Amino acid sequence: MSAYIEKMQREIESLLNELSADHAVNRIILQTLLLNMASVRGPDLLLGVKQQVVEALQRSTPNPDDPQGGERKTQLTIMRAELFFQDLERALGIGENKQRDGSH
């Protein structure tokens, strides 16, 4: 039984590593695309996309079978989206201007 458990652990670890690698690649591709677009069309493009994403996530409905857990997942997803866009805003220097101007 121990050999079976070890085999399953290796398979799960491999799967998690693949998912993590896929996530990293997708994130970098999306960041690159958004930064390039915002560099050409201006930072308002990025701010508009951020607003649309957050609004769409806020409208998403939690799992009816687990409303409390679904709500927690929605809030976590919104928080992660905001962090993603904050990284992009910093890369474009958008967040720095807001903090210097005092308009948070």
XYZ file of N, CA and C in Angstrom:
312
model
N 0.822 -1.195 0.000
C 0.000 0.000 0.000
C 0.864 1.256 0.000
N 1.978 1.222 0.677
C 2.853 2.377 0.759
C 3.391 2.766 -0.620
N 3.737 1.773 -1.427
C 4.230 2.058 -2.776
C 3.130 2.715 -3.616
N 1.894 2.279 -3.434
C 0.763 2.866 -4.150
C 0.581 4.335 -3.750
N 0.648 4.610 -2.457
C 0.491 5.983 -1.965
C 1.612 6.862 -2.506
N 2.833 6.368 -2.484
C 3.966 7.134 -3.007
C 3.796 7.414 -4.501
N 3.303 6.430 -5.236
C 3.061 6.610 -6.675
C 2.003 7.685 -6.898
N 0.936 7.619 -6.128
C -0.132 8.617 -6.257
C 0.381 10.010 -5.882
N 1.193 10.105 -4.850
C 1.757 11.391 -4.457
C 2.618 11.971 -5.579
N 3.422 11.131 -6.221
C 4.258 11.596 -7.344
C 3.396 12.071 -8.502
N 2.316 11.340 -8.788
C 1.424 11.731 -9.874
C 0.714 13.051 -9.563
N 0.272 13.208 -8.336
C -0.385 14.457 -7.938
C 0.611 15.611 -7.986
N 1.824 15.377 -7.489
C 2.849 16.412 -7.525
C 3.168 16.817 -8.962
N 3.258 15.842 -9.838
C 3.518 16.126 -11.249
C 2.385 16.942 -11.862
N 1.162 16.567 -11.565
C 0.002 17.286 -12.081
C -0.014 18.727 -11.568
N 0.233 18.908 -10.268
C 0.256 20.254 -9.698
C 1.381 21.101 -10.312
N 2.538 20.491 -10.554
C 3.631 21.221 -11.190
C 3.261 21.647 -12.611
N 2.598 20.775 -13.345
C 2.158 21.116 -14.697
C 1.127 22.242 -14.672
N 0.166 22.158 -13.750
C -0.844 23.219 -13.637
C -0.201 24.549 -13.255
N 0.750 24.507 -12.357
C 1.451 25.720 -11.936
C 2.237 26.317 -13.102
N 2.892 25.468 -13.872
C 3.648 25.945 -15.036
C 2.709 26.547 -16.077
N 1.579 25.884 -16.336
C 0.595 26.416 -17.288
C 0.081 27.772 -16.819
N -0.204 27.889 -15.525
C -0.696 29.145 -14.968
C 0.347 30.253 -15.161
N 1.606 29.954 -14.886
C 2.666 30.952 -15.038
C 2.783 31.413 -16.489
N 2.722 30.475 -17.424
C 2.812 30.822 -18.844
C 1.629 31.694 -19.258
N 0.426 31.295 -18.881
C -0.769 32.073 -19.247
C -0.725 33.469 -18.642
N -0.266 33.579 -17.426
C -0.171 34.880 -16.759
C 0.823 35.790 -17.499
N 1.967 35.251 -17.847
C 2.977 36.057 -18.546
C 2.477 36.488 -19.922
N 1.811 35.587 -20.620
C 1.253 35.938 -21.932
C 0.234 37.055 -21.782
N -0.676 36.924 -20.827
C -1.710 37.936 -20.623
C -1.101 39.266 -20.195
N -0.132 39.238 -19.284
C 0.530 40.470 -18.860
C 1.211 41.158 -20.043
N 1.909 40.382 -20.844
C 2.620 40.940 -21.991
C 1.657 41.576 -22.977
N 0.574 40.881 -23.283
C -0.425 41.426 -24.205
C -1.034 42.720 -23.670
N -1.435 42.712 -22.406
C -2.062 43.901 -21.829
C -1.086 45.071 -21.726
N 0.156 44.794 -21.334
C 1.145 45.870 -21.249
C 1.448 46.450 -22.622
N 1.578 45.598 -23.622
C 1.825 46.091 -24.979
C 0.650 46.922 -25.489
N -0.559 46.460 -25.248
C -1.736 47.208 -25.687
C -1.828 48.547 -24.967
N -1.591 48.536 -23.653
C -1.669 49.775 -22.875
C -0.549 50.732 -23.255
N 0.596 50.211 -23.655
C 1.700 51.073 -24.087
C 1.346 51.810 -25.367
N 0.601 51.151 -26.238
C 0.222 51.754 -27.515
C -1.011 52.645 -27.358
N -2.009 52.170 -26.633
C -3.306 52.863 -26.570
C -3.497 53.704 -25.313
N -2.546 53.636 -24.395
C -2.633 54.439 -23.185
C -3.126 53.643 -21.996
N -2.821 54.145 -20.795
C -3.174 53.412 -19.575
C -4.675 53.295 -19.333
N -5.469 54.152 -19.954
C -6.923 54.049 -19.770
C -7.445 52.705 -20.261
N -6.793 52.138 -21.262
C -7.194 50.817 -21.756
C -7.095 49.798 -20.631
N -5.978 49.805 -19.930
C -5.782 48.854 -18.837
C -6.791 49.092 -17.720
N -7.022 50.343 -17.392
C -7.989 50.657 -16.334
C -9.397 50.228 -16.725
N -9.731 50.374 -18.001
C -11.041 49.931 -18.484
C -11.196 48.423 -18.424
N -10.161 47.697 -18.815
C -10.214 46.237 -18.755
C -10.348 45.790 -17.303
N -9.581 46.430 -16.422
C -9.657 46.090 -14.996
C -11.079 46.287 -14.482
N -11.679 47.410 -14.802
C -13.042 47.693 -14.334
C -14.024 46.644 -14.858
N -13.908 46.293 -16.138
C -14.811 45.298 -16.716
C -14.643 43.933 -16.055
N -13.399 43.556 -15.787
C -13.140 42.255 -15.160
C -13.718 42.219 -13.748
N -13.438 43.246 -12.963
C -13.932 43.274 -11.579
C -15.464 43.285 -11.560
N -16.078 44.078 -12.435
C -17.548 44.113 -12.487
C -18.122 42.758 -12.872
N -17.492 42.085 -13.830
C -17.972 40.757 -14.240
C -17.845 39.766 -13.081
N -16.749 39.838 -12.345
C -16.572 38.939 -11.203
C -17.582 39.242 -10.103
N -17.891 40.510 -9.892
C -18.879 40.877 -8.878
C -20.272 40.374 -9.247
N -20.562 40.316 -10.547
C -21.876 39.825 -10.997
C -21.963 38.304 -10.978
N -20.816 37.645 -10.923
C -20.842 36.182 -10.973
C -21.568 35.651 -9.752
N -22.330 34.608 -9.971
C -23.149 34.068 -8.888
C -22.412 32.917 -8.217
N -22.443 32.893 -6.886
C -21.817 31.783 -6.176
C -22.517 30.465 -6.467
N -21.850 29.404 -6.180
C -22.389 28.062 -6.331
C -23.644 27.931 -5.468
N -24.817 27.644 -6.061
C -26.054 27.548 -5.267
C -26.003 26.433 -4.223
N -25.181 25.418 -4.443
C -25.061 24.325 -3.472
C -24.187 24.715 -2.280
N -23.379 25.778 -2.446
C -22.482 26.225 -1.375
C -22.369 27.740 -1.430
N -23.461 28.456 -1.090
C -23.442 29.916 -1.248
C -22.352 30.608 -0.438
N -22.098 30.127 0.781
C -21.071 30.761 1.603
C -19.679 30.521 1.017
N -19.392 29.295 0.648
C -18.104 28.970 0.032
C -17.954 29.642 -1.321
N -19.050 29.722 -2.062
C -19.026 30.376 -3.368
C -18.744 31.856 -3.241
N -19.327 32.482 -2.235
C -19.081 33.907 -1.995
C -17.628 34.155 -1.615
N -17.083 33.280 -0.771
C -15.658 33.409 -0.400
C -14.773 33.277 -1.632
N -15.122 32.325 -2.505
C -14.331 32.129 -3.729
C -14.440 33.358 -4.628
N -15.637 33.930 -4.743
C -15.826 35.133 -5.561
C -14.977 36.278 -5.019
N -15.004 36.486 -3.705
C -14.229 37.559 -3.103
C -12.730 37.332 -3.294
N -12.282 36.097 -3.143
C -10.873 35.778 -3.358
C -10.482 36.017 -4.814
N -11.354 35.650 -5.725
C -11.087 35.845 -7.147
C -10.984 37.329 -7.478
N -11.874 38.137 -6.918
C -11.818 39.591 -7.134
C -10.515 40.152 -6.575
N -10.144 39.717 -5.385
C -8.902 40.194 -4.782
C -7.698 39.842 -5.656
N -7.675 38.623 -6.168
C -6.557 38.188 -7.021
C -6.533 38.982 -8.326
N -7.701 39.282 -8.885
C -7.766 40.087 -10.107
C -7.222 41.485 -9.846
N -7.605 42.068 -8.718
C -7.120 43.410 -8.387
C -5.601 43.418 -8.205
N -5.067 42.382 -7.577
C -3.609 42.284 -7.423
C -2.919 42.143 -8.775
N -3.511 41.355 -9.657
C -2.959 41.179 -11.004
C -2.854 42.532 -11.709
N -3.928 43.311 -11.652
C -3.927 44.608 -12.326
C -3.035 45.622 -11.614
N -2.914 45.522 -10.299
C -1.995 46.411 -9.586
C -0.561 46.198 -10.055
N -0.186 44.947 -10.289
C 1.154 44.659 -10.821
C 1.347 45.331 -12.176
N 0.332 45.243 -13.026
C 0.429 45.866 -14.352
C 0.467 47.383 -14.245
N -0.333 47.939 -13.343
C -0.342 49.388 -13.159
C 1.016 49.883 -12.689
N 1.639 49.127 -11.775
C 2.987 49.500 -11.324
C 3.976 49.458 -12.484
N 3.849 48.439 -13.328
C 4.754 48.319 -14.475
C 4.617 49.512 -15.423
N 3.404 50.064 -15.507
C 3.172 51.233 -16.366
C 3.355 52.550 -15.617
N 3.592 52.472 -14.310
C 3.755 53.676 -13.512
C 2.446 54.354 -13.159
N 1.326 53.657 -13.322
C 0.013 54.253 -13.045
C -0.200 54.394 -11.551
N 0.066 53.358 -10.792
C -0.165 53.386 -9.352
C 0.691 54.418 -8.651
N 1.912 54.632 -9.146
C 2.813 55.601 -8.519
C 2.235 57.003 -8.608
N 1.660 57.362 -9.756
C 1.094 58.698 -9.928
C -0.084 58.915 -8.999
N -0.902 57.895 -8.819
C -2.066 58.016 -7.936
C -1.611 58.287 -6.511
N -0.592 57.556 -6.052
C -0.142 57.723 -4.680
C 0.502 59.080 -4.482
N 1.255 59.575 -5.474
C 1.897 60.882 -5.354
C 0.863 61.999 -5.360
N -0.183 61.841 -6.164
C -1.220 62.866 -6.247
C -2.123 62.861 -5.018
N -2.065 61.763 -4.269
C -2.923 61.647 -3.097
C -4.295 61.114 -3.412
N -4.567 60.832 -4.680
C -5.881 60.300 -5.064
C -5.795 58.785 -5.126
N -6.240 58.143 -4.131
C -6.170 56.687 -4.030
C -7.294 56.095 -4.736
